[in-house]
Short mmCIF file of C-alpha atoms in Angstrom, two decimals:
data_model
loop_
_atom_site.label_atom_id
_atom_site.label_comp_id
_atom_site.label_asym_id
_atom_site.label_seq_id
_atom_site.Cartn_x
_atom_site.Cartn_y
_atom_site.Cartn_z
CA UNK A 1 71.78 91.25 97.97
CA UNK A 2 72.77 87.76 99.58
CA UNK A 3 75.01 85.64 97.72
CA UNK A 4 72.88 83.31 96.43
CA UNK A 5 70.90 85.85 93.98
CA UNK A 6 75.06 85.84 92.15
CA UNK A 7 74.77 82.07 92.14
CA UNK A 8 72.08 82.47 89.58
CA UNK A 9 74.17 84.26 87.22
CA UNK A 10 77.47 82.17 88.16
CA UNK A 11 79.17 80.26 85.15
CA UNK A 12 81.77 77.62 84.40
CA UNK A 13 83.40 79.34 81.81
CA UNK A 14 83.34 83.13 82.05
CA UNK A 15 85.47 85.55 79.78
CA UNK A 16 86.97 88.93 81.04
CA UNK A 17 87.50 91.90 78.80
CA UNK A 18 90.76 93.11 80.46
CA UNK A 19 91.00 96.91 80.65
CA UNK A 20 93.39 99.37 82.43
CA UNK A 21 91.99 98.82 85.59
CA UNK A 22 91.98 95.21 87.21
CA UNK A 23 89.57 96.18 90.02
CA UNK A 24 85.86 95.94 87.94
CA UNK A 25 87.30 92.45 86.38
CA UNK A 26 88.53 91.15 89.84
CA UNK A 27 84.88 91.95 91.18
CA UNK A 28 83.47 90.10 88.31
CA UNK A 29 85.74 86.78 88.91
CA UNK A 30 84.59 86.78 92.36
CA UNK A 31 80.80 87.14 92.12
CA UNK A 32 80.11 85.35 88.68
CA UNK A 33 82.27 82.39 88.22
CA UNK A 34 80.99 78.79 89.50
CA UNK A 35 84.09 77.39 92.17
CA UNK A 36 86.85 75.35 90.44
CA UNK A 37 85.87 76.38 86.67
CA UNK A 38 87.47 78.17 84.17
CA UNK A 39 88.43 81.93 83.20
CA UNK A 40 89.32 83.65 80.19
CA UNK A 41 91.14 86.60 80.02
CA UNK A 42 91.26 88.42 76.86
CA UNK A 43 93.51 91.01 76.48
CA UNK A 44 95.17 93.31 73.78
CA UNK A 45 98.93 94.02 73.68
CA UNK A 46 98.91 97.05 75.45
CA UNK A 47 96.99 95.25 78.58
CA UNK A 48 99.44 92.23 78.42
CA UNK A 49 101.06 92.84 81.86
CA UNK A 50 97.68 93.49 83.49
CA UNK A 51 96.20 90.54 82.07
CA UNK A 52 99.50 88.72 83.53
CA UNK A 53 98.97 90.21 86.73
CA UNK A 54 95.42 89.57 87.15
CA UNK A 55 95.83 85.83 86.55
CA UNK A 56 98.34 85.37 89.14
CA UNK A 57 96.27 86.91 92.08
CA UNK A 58 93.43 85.13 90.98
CA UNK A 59 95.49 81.72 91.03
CA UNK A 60 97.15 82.60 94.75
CA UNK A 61 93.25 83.47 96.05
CA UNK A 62 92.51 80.35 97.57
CA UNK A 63 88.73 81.99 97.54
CA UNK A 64 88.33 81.15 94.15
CA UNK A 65 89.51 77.83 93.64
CA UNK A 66 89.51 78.23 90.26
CA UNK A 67 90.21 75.03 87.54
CA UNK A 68 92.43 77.29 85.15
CA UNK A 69 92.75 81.41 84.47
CA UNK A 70 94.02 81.11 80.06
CA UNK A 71 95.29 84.39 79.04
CA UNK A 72 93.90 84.49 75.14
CA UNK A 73 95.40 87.87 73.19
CA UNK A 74 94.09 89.88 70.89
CA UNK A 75 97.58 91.47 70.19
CA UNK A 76 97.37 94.68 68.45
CA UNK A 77 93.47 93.21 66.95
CA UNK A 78 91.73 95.09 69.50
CA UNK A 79 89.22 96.67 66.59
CA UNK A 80 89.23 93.92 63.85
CA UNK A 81 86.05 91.80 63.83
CA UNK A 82 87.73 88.85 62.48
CA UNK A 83 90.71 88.67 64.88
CA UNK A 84 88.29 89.24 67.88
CA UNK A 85 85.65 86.59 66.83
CA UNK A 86 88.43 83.95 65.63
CA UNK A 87 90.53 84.05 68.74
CA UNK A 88 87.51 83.56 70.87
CA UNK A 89 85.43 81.24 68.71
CA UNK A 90 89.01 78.81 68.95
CA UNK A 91 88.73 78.62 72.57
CA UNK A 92 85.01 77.84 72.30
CA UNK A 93 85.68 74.80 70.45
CA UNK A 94 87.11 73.36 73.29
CA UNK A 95 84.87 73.94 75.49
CA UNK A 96 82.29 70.82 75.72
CA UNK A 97 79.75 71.55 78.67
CA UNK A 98 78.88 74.18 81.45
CA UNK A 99 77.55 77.40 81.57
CA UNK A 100 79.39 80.28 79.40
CA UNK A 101 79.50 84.21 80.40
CA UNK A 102 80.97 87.50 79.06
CA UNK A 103 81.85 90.33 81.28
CA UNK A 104 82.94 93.24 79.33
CA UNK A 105 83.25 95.84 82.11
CA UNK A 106 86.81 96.04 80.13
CA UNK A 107 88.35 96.42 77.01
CA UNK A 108 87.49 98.78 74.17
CA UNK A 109 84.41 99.14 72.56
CA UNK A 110 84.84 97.07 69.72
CA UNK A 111 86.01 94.60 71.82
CA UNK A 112 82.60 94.46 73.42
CA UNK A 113 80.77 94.57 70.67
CA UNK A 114 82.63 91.76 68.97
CA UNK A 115 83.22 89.98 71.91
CA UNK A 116 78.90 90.12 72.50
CA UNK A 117 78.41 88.69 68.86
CA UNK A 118 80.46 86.31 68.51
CA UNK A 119 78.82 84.68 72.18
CA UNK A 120 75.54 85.22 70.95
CA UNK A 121 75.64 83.13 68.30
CA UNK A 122 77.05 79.34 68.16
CA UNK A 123 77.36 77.98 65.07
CA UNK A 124 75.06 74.58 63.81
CA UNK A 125 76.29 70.98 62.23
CA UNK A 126 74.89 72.76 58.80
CA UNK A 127 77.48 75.50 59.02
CA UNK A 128 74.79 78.36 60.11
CA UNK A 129 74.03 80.21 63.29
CA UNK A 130 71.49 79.93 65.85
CA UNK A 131 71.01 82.40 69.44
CA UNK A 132 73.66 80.26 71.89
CA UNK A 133 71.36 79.44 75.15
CA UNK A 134 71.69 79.96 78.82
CA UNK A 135 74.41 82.21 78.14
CA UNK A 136 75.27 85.50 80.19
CA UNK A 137 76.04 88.79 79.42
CA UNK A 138 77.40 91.14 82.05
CA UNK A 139 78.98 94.21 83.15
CA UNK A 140 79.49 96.47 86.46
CA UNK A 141 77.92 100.05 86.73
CA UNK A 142 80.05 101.73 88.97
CA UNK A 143 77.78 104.49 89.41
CA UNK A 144 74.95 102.36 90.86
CA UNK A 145 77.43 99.87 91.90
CA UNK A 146 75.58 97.32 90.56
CA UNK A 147 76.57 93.81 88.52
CA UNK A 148 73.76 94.01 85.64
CA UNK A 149 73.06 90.94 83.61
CA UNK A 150 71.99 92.11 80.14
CA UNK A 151 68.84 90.34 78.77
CA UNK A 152 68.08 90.74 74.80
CA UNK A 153 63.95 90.27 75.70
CA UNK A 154 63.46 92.06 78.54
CA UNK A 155 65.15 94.99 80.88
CA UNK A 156 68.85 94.05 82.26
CA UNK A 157 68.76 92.69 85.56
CA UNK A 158 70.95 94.40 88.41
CA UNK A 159 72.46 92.91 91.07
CA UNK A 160 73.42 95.24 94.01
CA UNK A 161 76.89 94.52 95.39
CA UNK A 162 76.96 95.25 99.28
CA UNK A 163 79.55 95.68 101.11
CA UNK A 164 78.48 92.57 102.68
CA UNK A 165 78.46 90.73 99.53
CA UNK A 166 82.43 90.95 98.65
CA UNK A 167 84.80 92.91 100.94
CA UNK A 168 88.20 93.74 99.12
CA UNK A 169 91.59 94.59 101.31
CA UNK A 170 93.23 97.32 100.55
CA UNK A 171 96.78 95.88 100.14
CA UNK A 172 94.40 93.83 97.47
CA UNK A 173 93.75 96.81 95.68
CA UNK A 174 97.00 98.27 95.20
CA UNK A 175 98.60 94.81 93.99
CA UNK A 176 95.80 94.66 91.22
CA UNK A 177 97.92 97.79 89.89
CA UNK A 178 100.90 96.26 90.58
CA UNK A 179 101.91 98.71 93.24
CA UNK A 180 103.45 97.45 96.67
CA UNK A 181 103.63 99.55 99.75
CA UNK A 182 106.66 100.57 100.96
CA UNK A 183 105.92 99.94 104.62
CA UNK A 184 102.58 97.95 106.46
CA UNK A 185 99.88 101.07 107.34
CA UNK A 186 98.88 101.42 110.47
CA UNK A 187 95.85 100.30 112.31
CA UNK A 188 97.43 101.82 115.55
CA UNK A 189 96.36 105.51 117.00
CA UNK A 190 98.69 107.11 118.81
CA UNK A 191 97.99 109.82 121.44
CA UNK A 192 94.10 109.20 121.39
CA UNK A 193 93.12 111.87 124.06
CA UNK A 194 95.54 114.52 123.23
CA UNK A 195 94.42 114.26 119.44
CA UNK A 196 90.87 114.72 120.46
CA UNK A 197 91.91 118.04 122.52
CA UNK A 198 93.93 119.73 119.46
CA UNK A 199 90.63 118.83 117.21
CA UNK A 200 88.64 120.90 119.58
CA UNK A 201 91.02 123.59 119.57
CA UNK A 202 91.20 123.26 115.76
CA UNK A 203 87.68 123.92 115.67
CA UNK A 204 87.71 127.50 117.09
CA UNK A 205 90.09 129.68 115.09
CA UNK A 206 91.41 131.76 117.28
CA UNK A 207 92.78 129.04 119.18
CA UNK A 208 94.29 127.25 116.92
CA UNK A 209 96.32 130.13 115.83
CA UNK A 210 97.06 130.69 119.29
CA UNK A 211 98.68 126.96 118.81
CA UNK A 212 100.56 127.97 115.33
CA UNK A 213 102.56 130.92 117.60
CA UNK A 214 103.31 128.78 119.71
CA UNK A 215 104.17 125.88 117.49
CA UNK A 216 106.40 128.06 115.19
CA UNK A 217 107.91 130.76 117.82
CA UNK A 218 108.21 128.74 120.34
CA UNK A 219 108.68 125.03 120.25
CA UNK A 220 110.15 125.43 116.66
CA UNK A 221 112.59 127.75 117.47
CA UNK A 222 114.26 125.15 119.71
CA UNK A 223 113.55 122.06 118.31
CA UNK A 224 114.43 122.53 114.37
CA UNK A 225 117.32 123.10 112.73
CA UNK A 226 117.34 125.45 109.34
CA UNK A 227 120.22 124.68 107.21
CA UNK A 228 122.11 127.36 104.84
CA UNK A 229 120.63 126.03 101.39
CA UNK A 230 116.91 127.50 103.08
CA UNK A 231 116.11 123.68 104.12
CA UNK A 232 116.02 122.04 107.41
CA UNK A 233 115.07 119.28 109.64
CA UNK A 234 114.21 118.01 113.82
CA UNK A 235 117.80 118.03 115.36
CA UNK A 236 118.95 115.12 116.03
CA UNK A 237 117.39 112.97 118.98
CA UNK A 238 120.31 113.27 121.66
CA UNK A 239 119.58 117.48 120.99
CA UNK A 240 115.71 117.28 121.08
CA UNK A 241 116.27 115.52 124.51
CA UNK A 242 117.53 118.66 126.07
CA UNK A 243 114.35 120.56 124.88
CA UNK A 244 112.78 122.20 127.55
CA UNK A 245 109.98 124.11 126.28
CA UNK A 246 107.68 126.71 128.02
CA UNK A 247 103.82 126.04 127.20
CA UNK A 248 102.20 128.80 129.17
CA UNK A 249 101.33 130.42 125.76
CA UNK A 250 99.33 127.52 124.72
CA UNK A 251 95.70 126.83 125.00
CA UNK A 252 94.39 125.29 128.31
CA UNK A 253 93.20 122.70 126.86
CA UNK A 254 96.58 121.17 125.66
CA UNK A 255 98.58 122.23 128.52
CA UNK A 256 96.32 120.16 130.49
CA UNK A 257 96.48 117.23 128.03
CA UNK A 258 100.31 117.38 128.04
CA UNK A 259 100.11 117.30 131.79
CA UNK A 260 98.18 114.42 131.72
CA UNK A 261 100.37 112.82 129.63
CA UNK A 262 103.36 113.30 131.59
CA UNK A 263 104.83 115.43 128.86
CA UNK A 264 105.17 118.65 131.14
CA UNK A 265 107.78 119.05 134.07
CA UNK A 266 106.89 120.76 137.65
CA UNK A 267 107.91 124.18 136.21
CA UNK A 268 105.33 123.95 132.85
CA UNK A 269 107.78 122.75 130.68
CA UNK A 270 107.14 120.66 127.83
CA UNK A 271 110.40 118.01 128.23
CA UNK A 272 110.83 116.31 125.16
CA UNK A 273 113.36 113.72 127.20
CA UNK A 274 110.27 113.13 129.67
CA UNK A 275 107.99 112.33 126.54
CA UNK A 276 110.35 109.86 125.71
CA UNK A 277 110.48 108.10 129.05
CA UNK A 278 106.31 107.49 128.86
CA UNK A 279 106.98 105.08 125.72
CA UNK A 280 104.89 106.89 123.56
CA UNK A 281 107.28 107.60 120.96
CA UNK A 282 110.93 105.34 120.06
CA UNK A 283 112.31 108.37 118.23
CA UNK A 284 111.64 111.88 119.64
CA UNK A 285 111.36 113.55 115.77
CA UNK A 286 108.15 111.45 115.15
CA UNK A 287 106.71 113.68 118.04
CA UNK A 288 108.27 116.52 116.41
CA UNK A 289 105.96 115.44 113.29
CA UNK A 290 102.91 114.51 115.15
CA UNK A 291 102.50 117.67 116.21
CA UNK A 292 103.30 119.40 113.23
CA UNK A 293 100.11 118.09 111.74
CA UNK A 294 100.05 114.15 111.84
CA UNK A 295 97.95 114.05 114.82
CA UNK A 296 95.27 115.42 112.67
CA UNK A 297 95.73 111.65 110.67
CA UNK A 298 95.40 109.77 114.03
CA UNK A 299 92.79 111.78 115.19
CA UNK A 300 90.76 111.04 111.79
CA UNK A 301 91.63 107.28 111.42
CA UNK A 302 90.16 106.83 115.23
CA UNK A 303 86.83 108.28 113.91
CA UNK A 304 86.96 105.85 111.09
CA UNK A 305 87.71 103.05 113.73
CA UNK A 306 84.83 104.14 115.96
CA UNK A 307 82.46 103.27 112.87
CA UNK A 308 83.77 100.76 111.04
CA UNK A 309 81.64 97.48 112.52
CA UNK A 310 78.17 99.63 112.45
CA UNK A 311 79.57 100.69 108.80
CA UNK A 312 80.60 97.63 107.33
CA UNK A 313 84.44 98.62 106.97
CA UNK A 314 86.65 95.75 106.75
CA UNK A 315 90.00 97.40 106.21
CA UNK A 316 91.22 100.80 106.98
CA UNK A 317 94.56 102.16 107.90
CA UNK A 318 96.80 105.32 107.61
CA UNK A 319 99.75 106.02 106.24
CA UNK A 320 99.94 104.39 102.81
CA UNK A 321 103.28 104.74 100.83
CA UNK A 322 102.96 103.62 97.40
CA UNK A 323 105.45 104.56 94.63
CA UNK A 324 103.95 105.83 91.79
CA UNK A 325 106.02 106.49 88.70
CA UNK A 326 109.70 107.62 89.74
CA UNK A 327 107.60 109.37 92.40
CA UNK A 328 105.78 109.11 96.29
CA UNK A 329 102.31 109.05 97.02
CA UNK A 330 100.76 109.11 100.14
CA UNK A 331 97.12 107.97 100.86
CA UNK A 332 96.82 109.59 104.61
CA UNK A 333 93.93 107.52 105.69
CA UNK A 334 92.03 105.12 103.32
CA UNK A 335 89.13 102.50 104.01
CA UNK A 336 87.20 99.95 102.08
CA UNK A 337 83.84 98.84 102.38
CA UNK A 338 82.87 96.00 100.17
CA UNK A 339 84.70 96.57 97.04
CA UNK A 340 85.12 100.40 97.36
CA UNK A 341 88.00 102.52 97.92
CA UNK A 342 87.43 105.65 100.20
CA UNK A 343 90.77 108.25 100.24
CA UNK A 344 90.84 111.04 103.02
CA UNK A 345 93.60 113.61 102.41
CA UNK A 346 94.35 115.15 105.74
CA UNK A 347 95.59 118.61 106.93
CA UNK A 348 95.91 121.09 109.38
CA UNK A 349 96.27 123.98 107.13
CA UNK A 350 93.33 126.84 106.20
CA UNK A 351 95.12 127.71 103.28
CA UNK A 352 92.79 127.01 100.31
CA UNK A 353 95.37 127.40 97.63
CA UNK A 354 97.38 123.98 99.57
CA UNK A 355 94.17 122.91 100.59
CA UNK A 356 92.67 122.33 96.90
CA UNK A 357 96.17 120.95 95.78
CA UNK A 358 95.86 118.16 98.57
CA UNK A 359 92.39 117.16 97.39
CA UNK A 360 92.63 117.38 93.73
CA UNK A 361 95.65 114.96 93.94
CA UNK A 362 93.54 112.45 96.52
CA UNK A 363 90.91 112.43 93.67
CA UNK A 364 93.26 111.83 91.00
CA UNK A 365 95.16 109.42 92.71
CA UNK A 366 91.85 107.43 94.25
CA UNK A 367 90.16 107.04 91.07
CA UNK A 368 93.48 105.72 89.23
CA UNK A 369 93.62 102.94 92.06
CA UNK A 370 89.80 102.18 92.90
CA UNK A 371 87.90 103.56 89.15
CA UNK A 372 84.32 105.30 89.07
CA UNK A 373 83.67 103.36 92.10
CA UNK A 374 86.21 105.51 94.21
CA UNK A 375 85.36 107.97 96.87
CA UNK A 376 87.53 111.02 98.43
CA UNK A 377 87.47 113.48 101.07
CA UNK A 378 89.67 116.53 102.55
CA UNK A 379 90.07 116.93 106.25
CA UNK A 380 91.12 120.07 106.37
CA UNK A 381 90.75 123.58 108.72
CA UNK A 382 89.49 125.63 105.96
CA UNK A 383 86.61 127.78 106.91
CA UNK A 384 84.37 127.84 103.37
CA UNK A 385 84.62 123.96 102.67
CA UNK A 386 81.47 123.71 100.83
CA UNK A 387 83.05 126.99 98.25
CA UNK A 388 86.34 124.31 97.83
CA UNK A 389 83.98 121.47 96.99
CA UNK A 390 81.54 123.47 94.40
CA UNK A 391 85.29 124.89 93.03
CA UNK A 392 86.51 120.99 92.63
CA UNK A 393 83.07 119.83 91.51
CA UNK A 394 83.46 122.73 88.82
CA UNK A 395 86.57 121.18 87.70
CA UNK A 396 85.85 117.50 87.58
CA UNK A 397 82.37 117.17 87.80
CA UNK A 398 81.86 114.17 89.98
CA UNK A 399 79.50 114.83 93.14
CA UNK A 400 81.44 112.32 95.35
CA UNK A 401 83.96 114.41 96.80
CA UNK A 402 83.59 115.84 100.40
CA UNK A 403 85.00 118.37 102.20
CA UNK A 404 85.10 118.21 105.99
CA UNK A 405 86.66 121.79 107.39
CA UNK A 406 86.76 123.23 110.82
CA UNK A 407 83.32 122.92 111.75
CA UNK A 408 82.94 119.78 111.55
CA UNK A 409 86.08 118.55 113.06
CA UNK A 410 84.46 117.78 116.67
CA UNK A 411 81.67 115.77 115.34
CA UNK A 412 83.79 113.60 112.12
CA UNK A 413 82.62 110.13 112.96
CA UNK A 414 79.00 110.79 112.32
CA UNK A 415 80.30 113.27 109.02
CA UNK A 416 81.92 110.46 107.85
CA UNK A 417 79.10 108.04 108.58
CA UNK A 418 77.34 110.28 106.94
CA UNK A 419 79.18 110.78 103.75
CA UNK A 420 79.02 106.78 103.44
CA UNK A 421 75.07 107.18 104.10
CA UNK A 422 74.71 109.85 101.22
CA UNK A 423 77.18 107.12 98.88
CA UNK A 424 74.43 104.32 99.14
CA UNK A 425 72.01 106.60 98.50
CA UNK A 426 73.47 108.08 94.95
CA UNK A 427 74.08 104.20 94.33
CA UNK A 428 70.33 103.07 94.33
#
């Protein structure tokens, strides 16, 4: 859908229904408002602070250029016909030219419906009411992902939004819920080669448990430090420099991507002061945590890198820290194309009691930040992924969740390619 098919339906006066989530009425600024004219934003009491919110993003986007963003409440009115149609029939008497539009993606349903009547009809010189012209009626399926211009004489008309036709950041996203990250995510994969050779050893189960031994009884053993209270933590960097640890118990594979790495002294010792000397690390403990199971992250956001111009991803990253009521969330890897929001939850484990956990709270946490629109996927080592997805799909009943488990860990880019393929088509 090019741009121009949205200039048809642009206006110079367009009001927003404001609901609990910004996203759907931030789409519908961009695509369906004429440059340097006028917004509306009507809101109840309890969406006050999003309305707020909303009209100062749209009024630092230099994009939009917009004339004025009025913030007109309903206060606690959101159901009484007479508040609704009063409060927006005032700011219609102000308005003396230019093309007028409703978007009512938000708000309640009495909103909408009051919202729709009182556009419809403009009132005459002789005090009656007559069908208000050239006006436009609109609202976002998020299951088609689709702006659809409603038409009383004839079938709505539906505009697809491509991912070519409005690309949303992610740091975008999270400030339209009034969420700030606690740190920049990364763009930056560390340890590309030796990522790739534990996600071929992950695939094969006996070798990765042949890792796990070692990981735990071995490098573990020297390298943590359990405390009394049953906790713990990676000793301290000036210890974790006198690791010297023996990795003839590890797969071939890795001891010959350590070696190339420089990680591995002339008597096959992993050297933990040697890592440090390559660069690839400032503190020692993040290798500590790497290898405990970030790598997997790395390993995944590369595969998201290595399709994200054939894909049409503008943004991606990993490591999102958002704080979420008195508590931490943590999007591992996340990407947007166009104005979706696609959440991976990674891990290592095969567990599918932690396993489910990880995924239910990606889906939860992914549709509260991108809507109906969202998408989410688990990375995981389970060996029955398609059994965790029918168990989650039992659950919530929503079709867009994937699960990616060990099988397809040597082959993600063209899973996850594929997962986006299989989202367009469920859209048309």
């Amino acid at each position: 859908m090019s741009t121009s098919e949205f200039d048809k339906y642009k206006v110079d006066h367009l009001f927003l229904l404001i609901g609990e989530n910004l996203l759907p009425n931030y789409v519908a600024a961009n695509l369906l408002v004429n440059k340097g004219k006028s917004l509306y934003l009507i809101h109840t009491t309890d969406t006050e602070r999003q309305a707020k919110r909303l009209q100062e993003i749209l009024l630092n986007d230099e994009i939009n250029g917009l004339k004025a963003v009025e913030l007109r409440s309903l206060n606690d009115y959101e159901s009484d016909a007479y508040y609704i149609q009063k409060e927006i029939r005032t700011k219609l008497e102000t308005i003396k030219s230019g093309k007028i539009g409703l978007n009512y993606t938000g708000g309640t349903k009495a909103m909408s419906a009051h919202a729709y009547r009182t556009l419809f009809y403009e009132e005459t010189k002789d005090k009656t009411y007559r069908q208000r012209a050239d006006i436009i009626f609109s609202y976002l399926d998020p299951r088609r992902l689709e702006m659809c211009i409603d038409k009383e004489d004839s079938d709505r008309i539906r505009l697809k939004i491509k991912p070519d036709t409005l690309s949303i950041e992610l740091v975008k996203i999270f400030q339209l819920h009034g969420l700030e990250l606690k740190k920049k995510p990364t763009q930056q994969v560390q340890l590309s080669k030796l990522a790739t050779e534990l996600a071929n050893v992950f695939k094969e189960e006996t070798k990765s448990k042949q890792w796990f031994d070692w990981f735990y009884n071995v490098f573990r053993e020297q390298a943590y430090q359990q405390k009394s209270n049953g906790k713990g933590d990676w000793k301290s960097n000036p210890s974790l420099m006198k690791v010297l640890t023996p990795v003839e118990k590890l797969p071939q594979e890795i001891i010959a991507a350590f070696s190339q790495e420089n990680f591995v002294t002339n008597d096959d010792k992993l050297s933990l002061q040697q890592l440090q000397k390559t660069g690839s690390f400032k503190d020692i403990k993040n290798f500590c945590k790497w290898i405990d199971g970030v790598w997997l992250e790395h390993y995944v956001l590369e595969q998201v890198k290595n399709i994200a111009e054939k894909q049409l991803i503008r943004d991606y990253g990993m490591d999102f820290e958002i704080p979420l009521q008195g508590t931490q969330f943590q999007f591992d890897i996340a990407f947007t194309r166009g104005h979706q929001i696609f959440a991976i939850s990674c891990t290592t484990s095969s567990d599918r009691k932690l396993c489910k956990s990880k995924l239910f709270e990606a889906y939860l946490r992914a549709r509260q930040m991108g809507g109906d629109e969202a998408r989410v996927a688990l990375i995981c080592c389970f060996n029955e992924p398609d059994t965790l997805k029918a168990e989650i799909l039992a659950s919530t009943n929503d079709k867009k969740i994937a699960v990616f488990g060990r099988e397809h860990l040597t082959n993600l880019s063209e899973e996850i390619a594929n997962w986006i393929a299989q989202n367009d088509r469920e859209a048309k």
